[in-house]
Short mmCIF file of C-alpha atoms in Angstrom, two decimals:
data_model
loop_
_atom_site.label_atom_id
_atom_site.label_comp_id
_atom_site.label_asym_id
_atom_site.label_seq_id
_atom_site.Cartn_x
_atom_site.Cartn_y
_atom_site.Cartn_z
CA MET A 506 111.17 106.78 129.17
CA THR A 507 111.84 110.38 130.37
CA SER A 508 108.92 113.16 130.28
CA THR A 509 110.60 114.67 127.06
CA GLU A 510 110.21 111.33 124.99
CA ARG A 511 106.62 110.37 123.03
CA PRO A 512 106.03 107.02 122.63
CA ALA A 513 106.20 106.64 118.61
CA GLU A 514 103.14 107.61 116.59
CA ASP A 515 100.95 104.84 115.24
CA PRO A 516 101.58 105.51 111.71
CA SER A 517 97.92 104.24 110.73
CA ARG A 518 96.52 106.63 113.01
CA PRO A 519 96.04 109.71 110.10
CA TYR A 520 93.64 107.15 108.54
CA ARG A 521 91.17 107.59 111.15
CA ILE A 522 88.81 110.34 111.94
CA GLU A 523 88.80 110.17 115.64
CA PRO A 524 88.05 113.94 116.85
CA ASP A 525 89.42 115.05 120.10
CA THR A 526 86.67 114.74 122.68
CA ARG A 527 87.80 117.86 124.30
CA HIS A 528 86.18 119.71 121.33
CA SER A 529 82.47 119.93 120.07
CA PRO A 530 81.94 116.74 117.88
CA GLN A 531 81.83 118.99 114.14
CA ILE A 532 85.14 120.88 115.33
CA GLY A 533 86.56 118.06 116.29
CA ALA A 534 86.05 116.12 112.80
CA LEU A 535 87.08 119.28 110.94
CA LEU A 536 90.47 119.57 112.79
CA GLU A 537 90.98 115.86 111.93
CA MET A 538 90.54 116.63 108.40
CA LEU A 539 92.60 119.72 108.40
CA ALA A 540 95.35 117.77 110.03
CA TYR A 541 95.07 114.76 107.22
CA ALA A 542 94.94 117.33 104.44
CA ARG A 543 98.32 119.21 106.14
CA LEU A 544 99.82 116.02 106.36
CA THR A 545 99.52 115.23 102.71
CA THR A 546 100.65 118.49 101.43
CA LEU A 547 103.75 118.09 103.37
CA GLN A 548 104.31 114.95 102.00
CA ALA A 549 104.12 115.97 98.63
CA VAL A 550 106.65 118.63 98.90
CA GLN A 551 109.13 116.87 101.32
CA GLY A 552 112.75 117.30 100.04
CA LEU A 553 112.06 120.20 97.31
CA SER A 554 114.57 122.50 96.28
CA VAL A 555 114.42 126.36 95.60
CA GLU A 556 114.34 125.67 91.71
CA GLN A 557 112.09 122.97 92.02
CA LEU A 558 109.82 124.98 94.00
CA ASP A 559 110.05 128.37 91.59
CA ALA A 560 109.65 126.06 88.26
CA THR A 561 106.47 126.72 86.20
CA PRO A 562 106.68 124.07 83.30
CA PRO A 563 104.95 124.68 80.17
CA GLY A 564 101.01 124.82 80.52
CA PHE A 565 101.18 125.50 83.89
CA ARG A 566 100.47 128.85 85.75
CA ASN A 567 102.08 128.48 89.25
CA SER A 568 105.16 127.07 90.81
CA ILE A 569 104.55 124.70 93.58
CA GLY A 570 105.93 127.64 95.81
CA MET A 571 103.16 130.01 94.79
CA LEU A 572 100.45 127.13 95.62
CA LEU A 573 101.88 126.70 99.12
CA ALA A 574 102.08 130.39 99.62
CA HIS A 575 98.57 130.52 98.33
CA ILE A 576 97.63 127.54 100.78
CA ALA A 577 99.01 129.45 103.92
CA ALA A 578 97.26 132.72 102.44
CA VAL A 579 93.75 131.01 102.33
CA ASP A 580 93.88 129.98 106.20
CA ARG A 581 94.92 133.92 106.76
CA VAL A 582 92.03 135.38 104.78
CA TYR A 583 89.59 133.27 106.38
CA HIS A 584 91.26 134.14 109.61
CA TRP A 585 89.87 138.04 108.67
CA LEU A 586 86.65 136.55 107.20
CA SER A 587 85.43 134.08 109.70
CA PHE A 588 87.16 134.74 113.00
CA GLY A 589 87.26 138.63 112.67
CA GLY A 590 84.01 139.72 110.41
CA ARG A 591 86.06 141.65 108.21
CA ASP A 592 86.94 141.16 104.38
CA PRO A 593 90.26 141.78 102.92
CA PHE A 594 88.93 141.57 99.65
CA THR A 595 87.09 144.79 100.21
CA GLU A 596 88.64 146.21 102.90
CA SER A 597 92.35 147.73 103.60
CA ILE A 598 93.84 145.74 106.07
CA PRO A 599 97.57 146.42 106.19
CA GLU A 600 98.17 143.35 108.22
CA PHE A 601 96.90 141.26 105.57
CA ASP A 602 99.05 143.06 102.66
CA PRO A 603 102.14 140.71 103.01
CA TYR A 604 99.75 137.67 101.86
CA ARG A 605 97.77 139.09 98.95
CA SER A 606 100.35 137.82 96.75
CA GLY A 607 99.71 134.22 98.12
CA LEU A 608 95.97 134.66 98.01
CA THR A 609 95.90 136.17 94.24
CA MET A 610 98.62 133.72 92.82
CA GLY A 611 100.66 136.58 92.29
CA ALA A 612 98.18 138.90 90.80
CA GLU A 613 98.64 141.17 93.45
CA GLY A 614 101.70 142.15 95.63
CA GLU A 615 105.39 140.77 95.46
CA PRO A 616 105.95 137.93 93.57
CA VAL A 617 106.58 134.67 95.69
CA ARG A 618 110.03 133.36 94.57
CA GLY A 619 113.69 132.00 95.71
CA ARG A 620 112.36 130.60 98.95
CA PRO A 621 113.46 127.47 100.27
CA LEU A 622 111.10 124.87 101.28
CA ALA A 623 111.85 126.15 105.18
CA TRP A 624 110.04 129.32 104.40
CA TYR A 625 107.13 127.92 103.15
CA LEU A 626 106.76 125.32 106.11
CA ASP A 627 107.21 128.03 108.69
CA GLU A 628 104.33 130.15 107.33
CA LEU A 629 102.22 127.11 106.71
CA GLU A 630 102.77 126.19 109.90
CA THR A 631 102.25 129.89 111.77
CA SER A 632 98.88 130.43 109.46
CA ARG A 633 97.46 127.20 110.41
CA GLY A 634 98.23 127.54 113.90
CA HIS A 635 96.19 130.26 114.59
CA THR A 636 93.22 128.62 112.55
CA LEU A 637 93.67 125.41 114.88
CA ALA A 638 94.21 127.54 118.28
CA THR A 639 91.04 129.56 117.25
CA LEU A 640 88.91 126.75 116.54
CA ALA A 641 89.75 124.57 119.38
CA GLN A 642 88.20 127.77 121.30
CA ARG A 643 84.70 127.75 119.29
CA ASP A 644 81.70 125.28 119.72
CA ASP A 645 79.33 123.72 116.86
CA ALA A 646 76.76 126.53 117.70
CA TRP A 647 79.20 128.70 116.52
CA LEU A 648 80.59 126.52 113.51
CA ALA A 649 76.92 126.16 112.14
CA SER A 650 76.28 129.99 112.37
CA ARG A 651 76.96 132.36 109.22
CA LEU A 652 79.60 134.86 108.68
CA SER A 653 79.01 138.34 109.79
CA VAL A 654 80.92 139.82 106.56
CA PRO A 655 78.95 142.14 104.68
CA GLY A 656 78.23 140.80 101.03
CA PHE A 657 79.51 137.41 102.11
CA ASP A 658 77.25 136.65 105.03
CA PHE A 659 75.80 133.74 103.36
CA PRO A 660 78.29 130.91 103.93
CA ASN A 661 78.53 129.49 107.54
CA HIS A 662 81.57 128.83 109.41
CA HIS A 663 81.63 125.15 109.09
CA TRP A 664 81.66 125.51 105.11
CA ALA A 665 84.08 128.26 105.45
CA TRP A 666 86.85 126.23 107.44
CA PHE A 667 85.77 123.04 105.38
CA HIS A 668 86.81 124.84 102.36
CA VAL A 669 90.02 126.14 103.60
CA MET A 670 90.67 122.25 103.90
CA GLU A 671 89.54 121.20 100.23
CA ASP A 672 90.79 124.31 98.80
CA GLU A 673 94.26 122.92 100.09
CA VAL A 674 93.37 119.73 98.80
CA SER A 675 93.05 120.71 95.46
CA HIS A 676 96.06 122.59 95.10
CA ARG A 677 97.81 119.38 96.89
CA GLY A 678 96.72 117.36 93.71
CA GLN A 679 98.09 120.11 91.45
CA ILE A 680 101.29 120.03 93.50
CA ARG A 681 101.36 116.29 92.83
CA LEU A 682 101.22 116.86 89.14
CA LEU A 683 103.87 119.42 89.42
CA ARG A 684 105.94 117.41 91.06
CA ASN A 685 105.87 114.66 88.53
CA ILE A 686 107.76 117.35 86.24
CA VAL A 687 110.06 119.10 88.46
CA ALA A 688 111.30 116.28 90.34
CA PRO A 689 110.38 113.00 88.60
CA LYS A 690 111.23 109.71 90.09
CA PRO A 691 112.51 107.00 88.36
CA ALA A 692 109.43 104.83 88.89
CA ALA A 693 105.83 106.24 88.50
CA THR A 694 104.50 107.96 91.37
CA ALA A 695 101.20 108.32 92.94
CA GLU A 696 98.71 111.07 91.40
CA MET B 613 53.00 126.31 91.29
CA THR B 614 51.83 122.94 90.59
CA SER B 615 53.15 119.79 92.30
CA THR B 616 56.04 119.03 89.84
CA GLU B 617 57.61 122.51 90.27
CA ARG B 618 60.05 123.01 93.15
CA PRO B 619 61.02 126.47 94.20
CA ALA B 620 64.36 127.82 92.36
CA GLU B 621 67.47 126.52 94.79
CA ASP B 622 69.00 129.18 96.74
CA PRO B 623 72.38 129.97 94.60
CA SER B 624 74.03 130.46 98.28
CA ARG B 625 73.02 126.76 99.63
CA PRO B 626 76.25 124.94 98.68
CA TYR B 627 78.36 127.42 100.76
CA ARG B 628 76.83 126.28 104.07
CA ILE B 629 77.71 122.78 105.87
CA GLU B 630 73.84 122.34 106.87
CA PRO B 631 73.49 118.80 108.17
CA ASP B 632 70.29 117.07 107.21
CA THR B 633 68.58 116.51 110.74
CA ARG B 634 67.23 113.08 109.85
CA HIS B 635 70.79 111.55 109.68
CA SER B 636 73.25 111.27 112.36
CA PRO B 637 75.33 114.63 112.93
CA GLN B 638 78.67 113.24 111.58
CA ILE B 639 77.04 111.36 108.71
CA GLY B 640 75.06 114.41 108.07
CA ALA B 641 77.96 116.77 107.71
CA LEU B 642 79.79 114.15 105.40
CA LEU B 643 76.92 114.06 103.05
CA GLU B 644 77.19 117.94 102.79
CA MET B 645 80.80 117.87 101.86
CA LEU B 646 80.22 115.12 99.07
CA ALA B 647 77.48 117.05 97.66
CA TYR B 648 80.01 120.54 97.72
CA ALA B 649 83.03 118.42 96.55
CA ARG B 650 80.62 117.10 93.66
CA LEU B 651 79.26 120.42 92.48
CA THR B 652 82.56 121.75 91.78
CA THR B 653 83.59 118.60 90.22
CA LEU B 654 80.79 119.15 87.81
CA GLN B 655 81.46 122.76 87.00
CA ALA B 656 84.94 121.76 86.27
CA VAL B 657 83.97 119.63 83.25
CA GLN B 658 80.75 121.53 82.16
CA GLY B 659 80.73 121.37 78.35
CA LEU B 660 83.67 119.40 77.67
CA SER B 661 83.96 117.65 74.25
CA VAL B 662 85.14 114.02 73.82
CA GLU B 663 88.30 115.30 72.36
CA GLN B 664 88.65 117.64 75.12
CA LEU B 665 88.02 114.58 77.79
CA ASP B 666 90.44 112.54 76.07
CA ALA B 667 93.15 115.22 75.93
CA THR B 668 96.53 114.01 77.68
CA PRO B 669 98.92 117.41 77.35
CA PRO B 670 102.59 117.00 77.48
CA GLY B 671 103.87 116.63 81.10
CA PHE B 672 100.35 115.08 82.33
CA ARG B 673 99.72 111.24 82.40
CA ASN B 674 96.00 111.34 82.45
CA SER B 675 93.34 113.15 80.60
CA ILE B 676 90.01 114.50 82.22
CA GLY B 677 88.25 111.66 81.10
CA MET B 678 90.43 109.14 83.09
CA LEU B 679 90.22 111.23 86.20
CA LEU B 680 86.46 111.20 86.08
CA ALA B 681 86.59 107.50 85.68
CA HIS B 682 88.67 107.48 88.78
CA ILE B 683 86.56 109.47 90.86
CA ALA B 684 83.48 107.45 90.17
CA ALA B 685 85.78 104.09 90.75
CA VAL B 686 86.62 105.52 94.08
CA ASP B 687 83.38 105.42 95.07
CA ARG B 688 82.89 101.86 93.97
CA VAL B 689 86.11 100.41 95.27
CA TYR B 690 84.89 101.88 98.78
CA HIS B 691 81.33 100.33 98.34
CA TRP B 692 83.32 96.85 98.67
CA LEU B 693 85.93 97.79 101.54
CA SER B 694 83.64 100.07 103.85
CA PHE B 695 80.15 98.73 103.10
CA GLY B 696 81.12 95.21 102.09
CA GLY B 697 84.24 94.17 104.04
CA ARG B 698 85.84 92.98 101.08
CA ASP B 699 88.91 94.31 99.09
CA PRO B 700 88.96 94.49 95.26
CA PHE B 701 92.50 95.17 95.33
CA THR B 702 93.31 91.43 96.70
CA GLU B 703 90.23 89.79 95.96
CA SER B 704 88.78 88.12 92.57
CA ILE B 705 85.45 90.18 92.36
CA PRO B 706 84.47 90.13 88.94
CA GLU B 707 81.32 92.60 89.32
CA PHE B 708 84.28 95.14 89.93
CA ASP B 709 86.17 94.24 87.13
CA PRO B 710 84.55 97.15 84.74
CA TYR B 711 85.84 99.89 87.20
CA ARG B 712 89.70 98.63 87.40
CA SER B 713 91.07 100.82 84.80
CA GLY B 714 89.19 103.95 86.08
CA LEU B 715 90.65 102.75 89.90
CA THR B 716 94.26 102.12 88.43
CA MET B 717 94.22 105.19 85.99
CA GLY B 718 94.41 102.63 82.94
CA ALA B 719 97.11 100.65 84.27
CA GLU B 720 94.60 97.41 84.61
CA GLY B 721 91.77 97.04 82.24
CA GLU B 722 90.42 98.71 79.25
CA PRO B 723 91.34 101.96 78.38
CA VAL B 724 88.68 104.82 79.26
CA ARG B 725 88.45 106.90 75.78
CA GLY B 726 86.07 107.95 73.49
CA ARG B 727 83.11 108.70 75.38
CA PRO B 728 80.96 111.68 75.76
CA LEU B 729 80.64 113.62 78.94
CA ALA B 730 76.96 112.37 79.62
CA TRP B 731 78.75 108.56 79.78
CA TYR B 732 81.00 109.97 82.74
CA LEU B 733 78.15 111.93 84.35
CA ASP B 734 76.03 109.10 84.37
CA GLU B 735 78.60 106.85 86.00
CA LEU B 736 79.44 109.20 88.37
CA GLU B 737 75.82 109.56 89.58
CA THR B 738 75.36 106.06 89.64
CA SER B 739 78.59 105.35 91.66
CA ARG B 740 77.81 108.23 94.14
CA GLY B 741 74.21 107.31 94.76
CA HIS B 742 74.88 104.05 95.93
CA THR B 743 77.09 105.89 98.29
CA LEU B 744 74.66 108.11 99.32
CA ALA B 745 72.05 105.85 99.97
CA THR B 746 74.16 103.50 101.82
CA LEU B 747 75.81 106.31 104.21
CA ALA B 748 71.78 107.39 104.71
CA GLN B 749 71.09 104.38 106.39
CA ARG B 750 73.93 104.12 108.74
CA ASP B 751 74.89 106.04 111.98
CA ASP B 752 77.84 108.01 113.72
CA ALA B 753 78.32 105.18 115.82
CA TRP B 754 79.06 102.84 112.72
CA LEU B 755 81.07 105.92 110.98
CA ALA B 756 83.66 105.90 113.85
CA SER B 757 84.01 102.11 113.73
CA ARG B 758 86.73 100.62 111.73
CA LEU B 759 86.74 98.53 108.39
CA SER B 760 86.70 94.86 108.42
CA VAL B 761 88.80 94.21 105.44
CA PRO B 762 91.74 91.93 106.21
CA GLY B 763 95.13 93.71 105.97
CA PHE B 764 92.83 97.32 105.74
CA ASP B 765 91.35 97.29 109.14
CA PHE B 766 92.85 100.50 110.58
CA PRO B 767 90.96 103.17 108.94
CA ASN B 768 87.75 103.98 109.96
CA HIS B 769 84.56 104.37 108.07
CA HIS B 770 84.87 107.98 109.04
CA TRP B 771 88.21 108.30 107.42
CA ALA B 772 87.01 105.97 104.45
CA TRP B 773 84.26 108.65 103.13
CA PHE B 774 85.94 111.71 103.87
CA HIS B 775 89.26 110.24 101.99
CA VAL B 776 86.54 109.35 99.05
CA MET B 777 85.71 113.16 99.03
CA GLU B 778 89.25 114.69 99.46
CA ASP B 779 90.40 112.25 96.49
CA GLU B 780 87.62 113.97 94.40
CA VAL B 781 88.68 117.26 95.06
CA SER B 782 92.17 116.46 94.81
CA HIS B 783 91.36 115.49 91.25
CA ARG B 784 89.21 118.34 90.44
CA GLY B 785 92.31 120.47 91.54
CA GLN B 786 94.13 118.89 88.47
CA ILE B 787 90.99 118.54 86.01
CA ARG B 788 91.02 122.51 86.37
CA LEU B 789 94.78 122.73 85.36
CA LEU B 790 93.78 120.48 82.40
CA ARG B 791 90.96 122.20 81.17
CA ASN B 792 92.81 125.44 81.51
CA ILE B 793 94.98 123.79 78.73
CA VAL B 794 92.38 121.64 76.51
CA ALA B 795 89.71 124.42 76.89
CA PRO B 796 91.26 127.56 77.63
CA LYS B 797 89.36 130.74 78.16
CA PRO B 798 90.09 133.95 76.43
CA ALA B 799 90.31 135.63 80.10
CA ALA B 800 92.14 133.72 82.94
CA THR B 801 90.28 130.95 84.92
CA ALA B 802 90.23 130.38 88.45
CA GLU B 803 93.01 127.68 89.58
#
């Protein structure tokens, strides 16, 4: 095995919360949960075409692409709220403007349409990358402390990043329903 | 204030992960996450009628009632898998039979229909009650250890109960979509 080769990953690894001991224990557990949630999101959208990503079937309000843009934007808004102590909901933050459409499910900003899956995957990786790199530098005392955003100072950072994970999982559940319609399998798929 | 009165709960409390120090730290954090997930599930189904709980709109496979029965059954199956080291998927466990329909989304057992919301809420509380009472008696060393079920011994208990929470959140996301259809509000609701 050369230095560029890695051993095959154990396919059972995602089914264990085994926090990296380089992190504070609660930060480490949260990183494991974020990783599991993301793995299942990526599985739920694998192989989808532009048309499938853009489809909004009768009864639904959002396309799978819109939900993916939202998932990425939720990381981005919590970068400001939790890491930055600033509120893109009430404050003008030009750097955040490109993500307002995803955050608001298209109510503000440019609609998210016509993008290939790779575009969403790239944005998901970029936004989550900043989350993971920053959390890795924090500790459990910070995680337990409260946000410093005026008017939104009652949550603590632990809830904030738990919420980013659980919001992704909630929308992944919705993506699975949408996928059943826009990319049905011959046999029944899991919901 | 008499002894039977409690102070009003702080409405901002759910937005903090503040583990009860009587528990091991990771057990305590997990209990906070389970509580938040359940709170949001209960909010998502508040006030629904039997007809609304039973409806399966075009494109959907499951009713909100079916999803609620599933959420309760997932706690019950992990009682056996995690607390009991036994597998209701491969082993005949008559006590589990009433929950097979919920677990399999109606593929096995009696269909779940015609029940009022109170019936689902009672079953959700009963099944979760056993989860919470048992987790409160365990510690983080147990949580990090692996299940002892033959063929399903690769997950650890931490993942198992995280998964119970994240599966609930995934279906809560689906319930929100269903509610938009079966109980639409005049104004847009959150997804």
